Amino acid sequence: MADEMESHGTSADAVTTEFDAVIVGAGLSGVYMLHRLRELGLTARVLEAGTDVGGTWYWNRYPGARCDTESMFYSYSWPEDLREEWTWSSRYPEQHEIQGYISHVTERFDLRRDMQFETRVTRAAFDETAKRWTIETDGPDTFSARFCIMATGCITKPNLPDWEGVDSFEGETYHTARWPKDDVDFTGKSVAVIGTGSTGIQAIPMIAARAEELTVFQRTPNFSIPAWNGPLDPRHERKIKDNYDKYWDMARWSSTGLMFEIRERSLFDDSEEEREREFERRWAQGGFSFLFAYSDILTDRKANEEVAEFVRNKIRSRVDDPEVAETLCPRSHPFATTRLCVDTDYYETYNRDNVTLIDLRETPIEAVTPSGLSTTDAQFNVDAIVFATGFDNMTGALFSIDIRGRSGEALKEKWAAGPRTYLGIGTAGFPNLFTITGPGSPSVISNMMTSIEQHVEWVADCLEHLTSEGVETIEPRVEAEDDWVEHVNKVANGTLFPEADSWYTGANIPGKARIFTPYVGGVGTYRKKCDEVAAMGYDGFVLA
Ligand code: N01
């Protein structure tokens, strides 16, 4: 039965509010989760640290921020009239447009009244006697809920290098994931950008166009494919909208959650000329399609190297200075084993007179100084430093909250050697705790939209089942969790992914356990497994 009530806490103005569920985060997951729980007649409150909905699209408002999943598949698949009434302006959606979309959905379903902003969750502890979660915040409010749903996102907690003197810089500093809401004007300024991941690759061309001088500090070059972004073709939009259910169903059962033409063919089944033609065809399409030219690109070292060299040659053709081009060519990891980037004029930016590339592998940064940055080779005096240095991904947001399960066990301690989940949805010892797109699920290796919807719908069905059956708690069995973690690793080890020092493995954060966290077995395969688990009465979970 739905419960929602308020009781007075210990301090004068502290109030404990009771709900069926507390949802942490008002991004794409939190918004949809709230909608589904409302439909079930459950009471829920979304707690969000930001001042508005949007999640990652609220925080990452740096110049050039844009999703590299195509707009038509970066939208909720429900309901029909919502998808009919919304029109994206371009092939790939821009940050402010995505935030506008999430905001539109929030208003459309009157979700805002169950959301509380500027409220950071600091602690969530399971009370074994009451069988409820107590959720504490940085404000006076405390919440009590049967279910605690972490919709905290995979790429949430910014990573800032702890270089000597990092606070001593007297100019402007920005982290791309905490970009100011007001326009930042770099006109006439000398700017340093640190980091060349998906974010840096999007921001660098935009900053270069405005700044007097831009110095890019690169530690590891990434592979990037052109986006060929442009206005959304109305005929393409109509075609997708007219066949939306069919396309979405295909996406749901595909390997990626995206609608790509995937060729189940080894690269070596084609002649060299055929391969070259196929690469060129995919290059002309732009974006991630390139990855699916052949089925062994991510499993066969030789096949992968051939693709890698094709892309390196494209870099060489896009960059005028051969030395700069070579510095931009990735060699330390196989193609696409770090997140493949999608760009607009990234490599061409290095042909501008006001842009300089510094290779941190040759000359590492030693310190931040009051006037800029010093490497082992030189001092760079700048007006502004932009940290595009990424995130403590997958577990960072969860570990920022003191999550305590049975007997006060800390999630952070349980996962010290790497996250342990069953299906990426729950973890043993933490009853009624759900992690939307958690570690061990396809999440970041798939179209996030498809994976978010699948998890939200699975969790909603599960809560409906528990409520109707009068089940108080659900949590994974330890053996089921162990088997799943082993399976996730086994599947990953059948690919080239673990060879890279990527954030997928936690290698970007000093001291973090190194383990490949997303499930690369395919979105469709994973969905089937989750559906089977539910159909078998939540096999692998303890229902008490
Ligand atoms: O972060 P990253 P991001 N010294 O971790 C460098 C999603 N996303 O914000 O590779 C020097 O990829 C680091 O160097 P290295 C997407 O899933 C999506 O760019 O660790 N350099 C790297 O170059 C993406 O993968 C979209 O050697 C340091 C960079 O900083 C994820 O978010 C857009 C350093 C960080 O790259 C994260 O992307 C943007 C140090 N101490 C993001 N520490 C779209 O949909 C870090 N670096 C388009």
XYZ file of C-alpha atoms and ligand atoms in Angstrom:
592
model
C 0.000 0.000 0.000
C 1.217 3.472 -0.801
C 2.508 5.367 2.179
C 3.337 9.033 2.380
C 3.494 10.782 5.690
C 5.545 13.262 7.596
C 6.835 12.918 11.125
C 8.961 15.334 13.109
C 12.588 14.438 13.627
C 14.972 15.355 16.397
C 16.035 18.916 15.562
C 13.501 21.734 15.595
C 13.159 22.059 11.823
C 14.126 18.521 10.741
C 11.316 16.515 9.207
C 11.324 12.836 8.277
C 9.161 12.165 5.290
C 8.042 8.657 4.416
C 7.564 7.342 0.913
C 7.327 4.012 -0.801
C 10.438 4.929 -2.745
C 13.138 7.548 -2.777
C 14.809 8.067 -6.145
C 18.225 9.710 -6.076
C 18.843 11.837 -9.169
C 16.605 13.728 -11.603
C 18.276 12.738 -14.857
C 16.726 10.627 -17.590
C 16.533 7.617 -15.207
C 15.054 9.437 -12.232
C 12.409 11.190 -14.312
C 11.202 7.968 -15.933
C 11.391 6.015 -12.660
C 9.144 8.539 -10.954
C 6.661 8.374 -13.819
C 6.489 4.570 -13.623
C 6.096 4.504 -9.847
C 3.277 7.043 -10.077
C 1.537 4.774 -12.564
C 1.790 1.962 -9.993
C 0.203 4.160 -7.352
C 3.383 4.207 -5.262
C 4.530 7.363 -3.538
C 7.997 8.548 -4.426
C 10.266 11.526 -4.005
C 13.139 12.393 -6.327
C 16.080 14.022 -4.569
C 18.432 16.023 -6.782
C 21.536 18.054 -5.951
C 21.111 20.401 -8.947
C 18.527 23.135 -9.272
C 16.692 21.421 -12.122
C 16.144 18.143 -13.938
C 18.657 16.868 -16.499
C 21.289 14.867 -14.618
C 24.421 14.704 -16.734
C 22.811 17.146 -19.172
C 22.230 19.620 -16.362
C 25.865 19.595 -15.210
C 27.770 19.200 -18.492
C 26.967 22.481 -20.217
C 30.445 23.177 -21.575
C 30.778 24.692 -25.066
C 30.100 22.039 -27.696
C 28.311 19.631 -25.301
C 26.245 17.368 -27.461
C 25.190 13.736 -27.318
C 26.808 11.429 -29.819
C 23.792 9.124 -29.938
C 21.485 10.351 -32.670
C 18.522 12.463 -31.514
C 15.811 10.107 -32.742
C 17.188 7.389 -30.459
C 18.063 9.661 -27.576
C 14.410 10.130 -26.664
C 12.091 8.093 -24.481
C 10.193 5.507 -26.506
C 6.912 6.295 -24.700
C 4.183 7.399 -25.139
C 3.187 7.887 -28.757
C 1.879 11.446 -28.428
C 5.050 12.575 -26.605
C 7.300 11.390 -29.396
C 4.989 12.938 -32.012
C 4.982 16.347 -30.327
C 8.744 16.636 -29.847
C 11.048 17.563 -32.717
C 14.821 17.610 -32.454
C 16.656 20.261 -34.408
C 19.744 18.315 -35.423
C 21.068 14.845 -36.067
C 22.853 14.817 -32.682
C 21.110 16.665 -29.841
C 22.803 19.577 -28.118
C 23.008 19.831 -24.307
C 20.485 22.637 -23.892
C 18.022 20.894 -26.195
C 18.298 17.615 -24.257
C 17.787 19.454 -21.014
C 14.782 21.189 -22.602
C 13.429 17.779 -23.599
C 13.814 16.320 -20.094
C 12.201 19.443 -18.680
C 9.340 19.128 -21.179
C 8.697 15.512 -20.130
C 8.800 16.557 -16.473
C 6.147 19.242 -17.015
C 4.100 17.108 -19.371
C 3.618 14.425 -16.695
C 3.493 16.890 -13.800
C 6.496 15.203 -12.185
C 8.074 18.267 -10.629
C 5.767 18.228 -7.594
C 7.448 15.015 -6.414
C 10.965 16.324 -6.910
C 13.136 18.151 -4.449
C 16.083 20.106 -5.851
C 19.243 21.481 -4.226
C 19.168 18.425 -1.996
C 22.250 16.253 -1.991
C 21.850 12.777 -0.538
C 24.685 12.140 1.896
C 23.737 8.814 3.500
C 21.362 5.944 2.881
C 21.137 3.209 5.513
C 18.962 0.107 5.672
C 17.128 -0.357 8.944
C 16.798 -4.120 9.392
C 14.016 -3.878 11.973
C 11.795 -1.471 10.069
C 12.891 -2.933 6.693
C 13.181 0.603 5.391
C 15.881 2.881 4.095
C 16.712 6.067 5.963
C 17.996 8.649 3.520
C 19.854 11.657 4.854
C 20.607 14.830 2.929
C 22.815 17.890 3.224
C 19.732 19.817 4.351
C 17.480 19.361 7.350
C 15.296 16.738 5.625
C 15.545 13.016 6.205
C 13.508 10.491 4.249
C 12.303 7.021 5.038
C 11.464 4.692 2.161
C 10.845 1.009 1.520
C 12.819 1.193 -1.684
C 15.904 3.239 -2.443
C 16.536 3.694 -6.148
C 19.894 5.078 -7.204
C 19.353 6.937 -10.476
C 22.709 8.613 -9.932
C 24.131 8.058 -13.425
C 27.352 6.375 -14.525
C 29.349 9.491 -15.394
C 28.617 11.843 -12.547
C 31.471 12.575 -10.142
C 34.037 14.916 -11.732
C 37.702 13.955 -11.596
C 40.160 16.735 -10.781
C 43.883 15.866 -10.836
C 45.483 16.509 -7.451
C 48.503 18.298 -8.871
C 50.689 20.346 -6.626
C 49.439 23.937 -6.470
C 46.063 23.162 -8.045
C 44.433 25.806 -5.813
C 47.150 28.374 -6.352
C 46.165 29.388 -9.890
C 45.054 33.021 -9.956
C 43.153 32.900 -13.240
C 39.799 31.320 -14.063
C 39.376 27.562 -13.647
C 36.557 25.439 -14.998
C 35.719 21.748 -14.903
C 33.613 20.829 -17.927
C 31.203 18.920 -15.675
C 30.594 21.995 -13.501
C 30.362 24.604 -16.235
C 28.722 27.920 -15.227
C 25.183 28.575 -16.419
C 26.193 31.968 -17.818
C 28.246 32.182 -20.981
C 31.996 32.044 -20.401
C 33.679 34.473 -22.773
C 37.226 33.459 -23.713
C 37.598 36.272 -26.254
C 41.113 37.705 -26.119
C 42.196 35.143 -23.521
C 44.834 32.509 -23.373
C 43.277 29.183 -22.378
C 44.634 25.761 -21.401
C 42.474 22.652 -21.886
C 43.553 19.486 -20.099
C 42.065 16.254 -21.426
C 41.195 14.863 -24.832
C 38.331 12.463 -24.120
C 34.818 12.840 -25.584
C 34.374 16.090 -23.654
C 37.697 17.700 -24.592
C 37.211 16.677 -28.215
C 33.859 18.508 -28.276
C 34.975 21.571 -26.306
C 38.370 22.191 -27.949
C 37.087 23.359 -31.382
C 34.548 25.669 -29.706
C 37.090 27.197 -27.308
C 39.687 27.553 -30.075
C 37.206 29.588 -32.112
C 36.878 32.173 -29.331
C 40.154 32.236 -27.417
C 43.163 34.292 -28.403
C 45.370 31.289 -27.753
C 44.565 27.696 -26.860
C 47.025 25.140 -25.509
C 45.761 21.560 -25.368
C 47.425 19.212 -22.891
C 46.991 15.646 -24.084
C 48.000 12.565 -22.109
C 46.378 9.854 -24.241
C 45.095 10.501 -27.754
C 41.700 9.002 -28.588
C 40.200 7.661 -31.774
C 37.499 9.962 -33.107
C 35.085 9.582 -36.004
C 33.410 12.592 -37.628
C 29.812 13.233 -36.592
C 28.770 14.951 -39.823
C 26.217 16.728 -37.695
C 23.581 18.900 -39.341
C 19.900 19.783 -39.185
C 17.668 16.761 -38.676
C 16.297 15.689 -42.026
C 12.454 15.903 -41.738
C 12.066 12.871 -44.035
C 14.356 10.822 -41.782
C 12.415 12.022 -38.731
C 9.084 11.084 -40.349
C 10.374 7.667 -41.320
C 11.519 6.939 -37.763
C 8.338 8.318 -36.193
C 6.127 6.303 -38.561
C 7.975 3.114 -37.656
C 8.970 3.992 -34.135
C 7.744 0.853 -32.387
C 9.409 -1.376 -34.928
C 12.744 0.471 -34.693
C 12.674 0.647 -30.917
C 11.918 -3.011 -30.664
C 14.889 -3.733 -32.898
C 17.066 -1.452 -30.761
C 15.922 -3.155 -27.549
C 16.993 -6.574 -28.841
C 20.151 -5.411 -30.610
C 23.682 -5.626 -29.235
C 24.027 -1.877 -28.651
C 20.552 -0.461 -28.164
C 21.117 1.520 -31.329
C 19.917 1.106 -34.864
C 23.108 0.388 -36.739
C 23.688 -1.803 -39.679
C 25.784 -4.500 -37.971
C 27.631 -6.845 -40.289
C 28.114 -10.330 -38.891
C 31.183 -10.764 -41.028
C 34.868 -11.052 -40.245
C 37.083 -8.329 -41.632
C 39.178 -11.071 -43.234
C 36.197 -12.362 -45.235
C 36.583 -9.289 -47.445
C 39.436 -8.410 -49.760
C 41.599 -5.381 -48.944
C 39.739 -3.288 -51.538
C 36.359 -4.321 -50.119
C 37.516 -3.464 -46.616
C 38.717 -0.052 -47.676
C 35.403 0.584 -49.462
C 33.439 -0.473 -46.368
C 35.534 1.733 -44.055
C 35.079 4.704 -46.380
C 31.330 4.067 -46.569
C 31.062 3.954 -42.771
C 33.315 7.007 -42.405
C 30.959 8.910 -44.694
C 27.986 7.882 -42.535
C 29.732 9.265 -39.438
C 29.450 8.352 -35.771
C 29.445 4.929 -34.177
C 28.308 3.083 -37.299
C 32.010 2.762 -38.089
C 32.447 0.331 -35.209
C 30.050 -2.182 -36.734
C 31.666 -2.564 -40.135
C 32.930 -6.017 -39.108
C 32.104 -8.349 -36.259
C 35.703 -8.965 -35.148
C 36.894 -5.377 -34.728
C 36.690 -5.612 -30.946
C 37.823 -9.203 -30.608
C 40.657 -9.736 -33.083
C 43.897 -7.813 -32.602
C 44.803 -7.907 -36.296
C 41.368 -6.816 -37.496
C 41.376 -4.064 -34.906
C 44.819 -2.808 -35.946
C 43.698 -2.513 -39.550
C 40.777 -0.286 -38.548
C 43.044 1.660 -36.190
C 45.488 2.376 -39.015
C 42.650 3.490 -41.311
C 41.578 6.019 -38.670
C 45.178 7.120 -38.034
C 45.521 7.787 -41.765
C 42.375 9.899 -41.627
C 43.926 11.878 -38.752
C 47.077 12.351 -40.857
C 44.948 13.635 -43.730
C 43.050 16.073 -41.494
C 46.052 17.621 -39.723
C 48.516 19.760 -41.716
C 51.586 19.358 -39.489
C 52.795 15.720 -39.688
C 54.400 15.879 -36.248
C 51.199 17.141 -34.630
C 49.231 14.485 -36.541
C 51.469 11.721 -35.162
C 50.999 13.054 -31.617
C 47.233 12.844 -32.153
C 47.407 9.245 -33.406
C 46.475 6.727 -30.682
C 48.874 3.808 -30.308
C 48.645 2.800 -26.662
C 45.356 0.905 -26.949
C 43.367 -0.974 -29.577
C 40.761 0.947 -31.577
C 37.556 1.739 -29.615
C 38.707 0.062 -26.387
C 38.582 3.466 -24.761
C 35.298 5.264 -25.459
C 35.170 6.003 -29.197
C 34.758 9.743 -29.726
C 32.616 11.495 -32.308
C 33.721 14.951 -33.375
C 33.052 18.044 -35.382
C 36.262 19.590 -36.752
C 38.362 18.296 -33.850
C 41.505 17.404 -35.790
C 41.168 20.443 -38.110
C 41.350 22.644 -34.996
C 45.072 21.827 -34.779
C 45.552 23.565 -38.142
C 44.647 26.898 -36.550
C 47.466 29.326 -35.772
C 46.183 29.934 -32.234
C 46.226 26.248 -31.162
C 49.182 24.323 -29.701
C 49.255 20.674 -28.684
C 51.395 19.515 -25.750
C 52.114 15.817 -25.374
C 52.036 15.032 -21.661
C 53.586 11.614 -22.284
C 56.738 13.491 -23.362
C 56.542 16.361 -20.892
C 54.194 15.654 -17.947
C 52.588 18.418 -15.912
C 54.538 18.984 -12.704
C 52.423 21.615 -11.020
C 49.793 24.288 -11.323
C 51.315 27.668 -10.618
C 49.687 31.052 -9.869
C 50.072 32.009 -13.547
C 49.413 28.696 -15.281
C 50.865 25.238 -15.650
C 54.378 23.966 -15.571
C 55.472 20.813 -17.345
C 58.867 19.138 -17.164
C 59.731 21.252 -20.205
C 58.177 24.706 -19.837
C 55.925 27.106 -17.965
C 52.622 27.978 -19.686
C 51.085 31.249 -18.539
C 47.350 31.313 -19.208
C 44.232 33.286 -18.244
C 42.037 30.230 -17.822
C 42.395 26.483 -17.252
C 39.669 24.119 -18.424
C 39.754 20.677 -16.823
C 38.197 18.198 -19.253
C 39.636 15.498 -17.041
C 36.609 13.245 -16.872
C 34.982 11.452 -14.012
C 35.241 8.815 -11.353
C 32.823 6.762 -13.420
C 30.438 3.922 -12.588
C 30.963 3.908 -8.809
C 31.946 7.544 -8.065
C 28.398 8.836 -7.538
C 27.411 5.829 -5.411
C 30.524 6.102 -3.254
C 29.836 9.801 -2.682
C 26.862 8.630 -0.629
C 27.520 6.668 2.561
C 25.396 3.643 1.600
C 24.947 1.111 4.397
C 23.250 -2.261 4.027
C 22.594 -5.044 6.516
C 24.580 -4.775 9.772
C 25.803 -1.346 8.683
C 28.016 -2.774 5.917
C 29.349 0.057 3.717
C 28.884 -0.345 -0.044
C 32.245 1.302 -0.539
C 33.913 -1.417 1.530
C 31.991 -4.241 -0.079
C 33.048 -2.951 -3.520
C 36.621 -2.010 -2.554
C 38.069 -4.564 -4.994
C 35.514 -3.647 -7.680
C 31.732 -3.455 -7.886
C 29.795 -6.668 -7.171
C 26.246 -6.751 -8.447
C 23.691 -9.164 -9.750
C 22.670 -7.928 -13.221
C 23.951 -4.457 -12.313
C 20.606 -3.887 -10.574
C 21.202 -4.933 -6.973
C 23.901 -6.100 -4.602
C 23.749 -8.742 -1.854
C 23.389 -7.382 1.662
C 21.591 -4.240 0.486
C 17.886 -5.184 0.348
C 15.478 -3.062 -1.686
C 18.342 -1.014 -3.137
C 18.297 -0.683 -6.922
C 20.995 0.791 -9.143
C 19.699 2.041 -12.487
C 22.295 1.242 -15.172
C 24.586 0.034 -12.414
C 27.995 -1.630 -12.861
C 27.607 -5.049 -14.464
C 24.857 -3.928 -16.856
C 25.309 -2.734 -20.485
C 24.959 0.931 -19.409
C 27.805 3.009 -20.877
C 28.576 0.463 -23.568
C 25.067 0.862 -25.009
C 22.574 3.540 -25.946
C 21.929 4.860 -22.423
C 18.322 5.589 -23.332
C 17.538 1.964 -24.195
C 19.329 0.706 -21.101
C 17.699 3.264 -18.795
C 14.237 2.317 -20.044
C 14.948 -1.386 -19.656
C 16.168 -1.007 -16.063
C 13.398 1.383 -15.015
C 10.730 -0.922 -16.455
C 12.301 -4.005 -14.851
C 12.500 -2.307 -11.442
C 8.918 -0.980 -11.725
C 7.629 -4.477 -12.595
C 9.615 -5.890 -9.706
C 8.168 -3.389 -7.199
C 4.678 -4.119 -8.509
C 5.312 -7.827 -7.966
C 6.679 -7.336 -4.438
C 3.802 -5.059 -3.491
C 1.089 -7.338 -4.865
C 2.649 -10.442 -3.299
C 3.224 -8.765 0.044
C 6.974 -9.358 -0.166
C 8.915 -7.060 2.136
C 12.422 -7.270 0.771
C 14.364 -8.394 -2.277
C 18.124 -8.751 -2.583
C 20.515 -10.789 -4.710
C 21.789 -14.141 -3.486
C 25.568 -14.060 -2.983
C 26.073 -17.049 -5.336
C 23.999 -15.407 -8.097
C 26.017 -12.239 -7.692
C 29.345 -14.109 -7.783
C 28.280 -15.966 -10.934
C 27.190 -12.727 -12.605
C 30.426 -10.894 -11.777
C 32.380 -13.845 -13.161
C 30.231 -13.849 -16.300
C 30.667 -10.090 -16.841
C 34.443 -10.521 -16.589
C 34.508 -13.578 -18.811
C 32.574 -11.812 -21.565
C 34.821 -8.741 -21.290
C 37.931 -10.938 -21.418
C 36.744 -12.321 -24.744
C 37.184 -8.817 -26.188
C 40.052 -6.346 -26.483
C 38.447 -3.911 -24.012
C 40.500 -4.930 -20.942
C 43.721 -4.112 -22.833
C 43.133 -0.373 -22.517
C 43.811 1.855 -19.522
C 40.306 3.251 -19.807
C 37.735 4.609 -17.410
C 35.719 1.458 -18.211
C 38.280 -0.336 -16.018
C 38.707 2.453 -13.465
C 42.294 3.006 -14.656
C 41.771 6.801 -14.903
C 41.441 7.183 -11.122
C 44.616 6.664 -9.085
C 44.161 3.864 -6.540
C 40.831 2.653 -7.944
C 40.350 -1.109 -8.275
C 40.982 -2.091 -11.863
C 38.102 -4.139 -13.195
C 36.092 -3.872 -16.406
C 32.628 -2.875 -15.169
C 30.074 -2.639 -18.009
C 28.439 -5.773 -19.423
C 29.544 -6.205 -23.040
C 27.437 -9.279 -23.797
C 24.870 -7.184 -25.683
C 21.740 -5.255 -24.802
C 19.366 -7.902 -26.239
C 21.127 -10.821 -24.534
C 21.100 -8.916 -21.264
C 17.408 -8.008 -21.593
C 16.574 -11.668 -22.209
C 18.455 -12.678 -19.058
C 16.654 -10.026 -16.959
C 13.266 -11.071 -18.365
C 13.983 -14.727 -17.594
C 15.037 -13.885 -14.051
C 11.740 -12.036 -13.487
C 9.664 -14.768 -15.175
C 11.213 -17.359 -12.847
C 10.012 -15.455 -9.785
C 13.153 -13.331 -9.552
C 15.567 -16.196 -9.782
C 18.864 -15.394 -8.068
C 17.209 -12.996 -5.632
C 16.013 -13.699 -2.089
C 12.413 -12.524 -1.623
C 11.533 -12.294 2.048
O 36.364 12.047 -19.742
P 37.496 10.993 -20.195
P 35.339 12.842 -20.652
N 46.686 14.424 -16.328
O 37.833 10.226 -18.964
C 42.683 13.314 -19.204
C 30.717 10.551 -21.864
N 30.577 11.716 -22.710
O 34.672 13.827 -19.798
O 43.140 9.245 -21.174
C 46.505 14.566 -17.643
O 37.087 10.238 -21.372
C 42.527 11.908 -19.702
O 43.775 11.390 -20.089
P 44.005 9.771 -20.057
C 31.449 9.460 -22.628
O 30.980 8.209 -22.247
C 29.734 11.636 -23.744
O 35.994 13.312 -21.889
O 43.475 9.310 -18.710
N 45.375 14.239 -18.277
C 41.554 12.120 -20.840
O 42.177 12.605 -21.980
C 32.857 9.716 -22.210
O 33.721 8.629 -22.417
C 29.611 12.677 -24.598
O 45.440 9.610 -20.246
C 44.384 13.748 -17.520
C 40.637 13.201 -20.271
O 41.373 13.863 -19.265
C 32.667 10.065 -20.760
O 31.510 10.884 -20.748
C 30.338 13.828 -24.410
C 44.507 13.581 -16.135
C 39.395 12.631 -19.655
O 38.686 11.924 -20.630
C 33.806 10.818 -20.136
O 34.321 11.746 -21.088
C 31.186 13.895 -23.346
C 45.724 13.941 -15.543
N 45.937 13.794 -14.227
C 31.302 12.840 -22.501
N 43.352 13.082 -15.657
C 28.749 12.557 -25.753
O 27.708 11.947 -25.764
C 42.548 12.926 -16.724
N 43.171 13.342 -17.848
C 29.261 13.166 -26.935
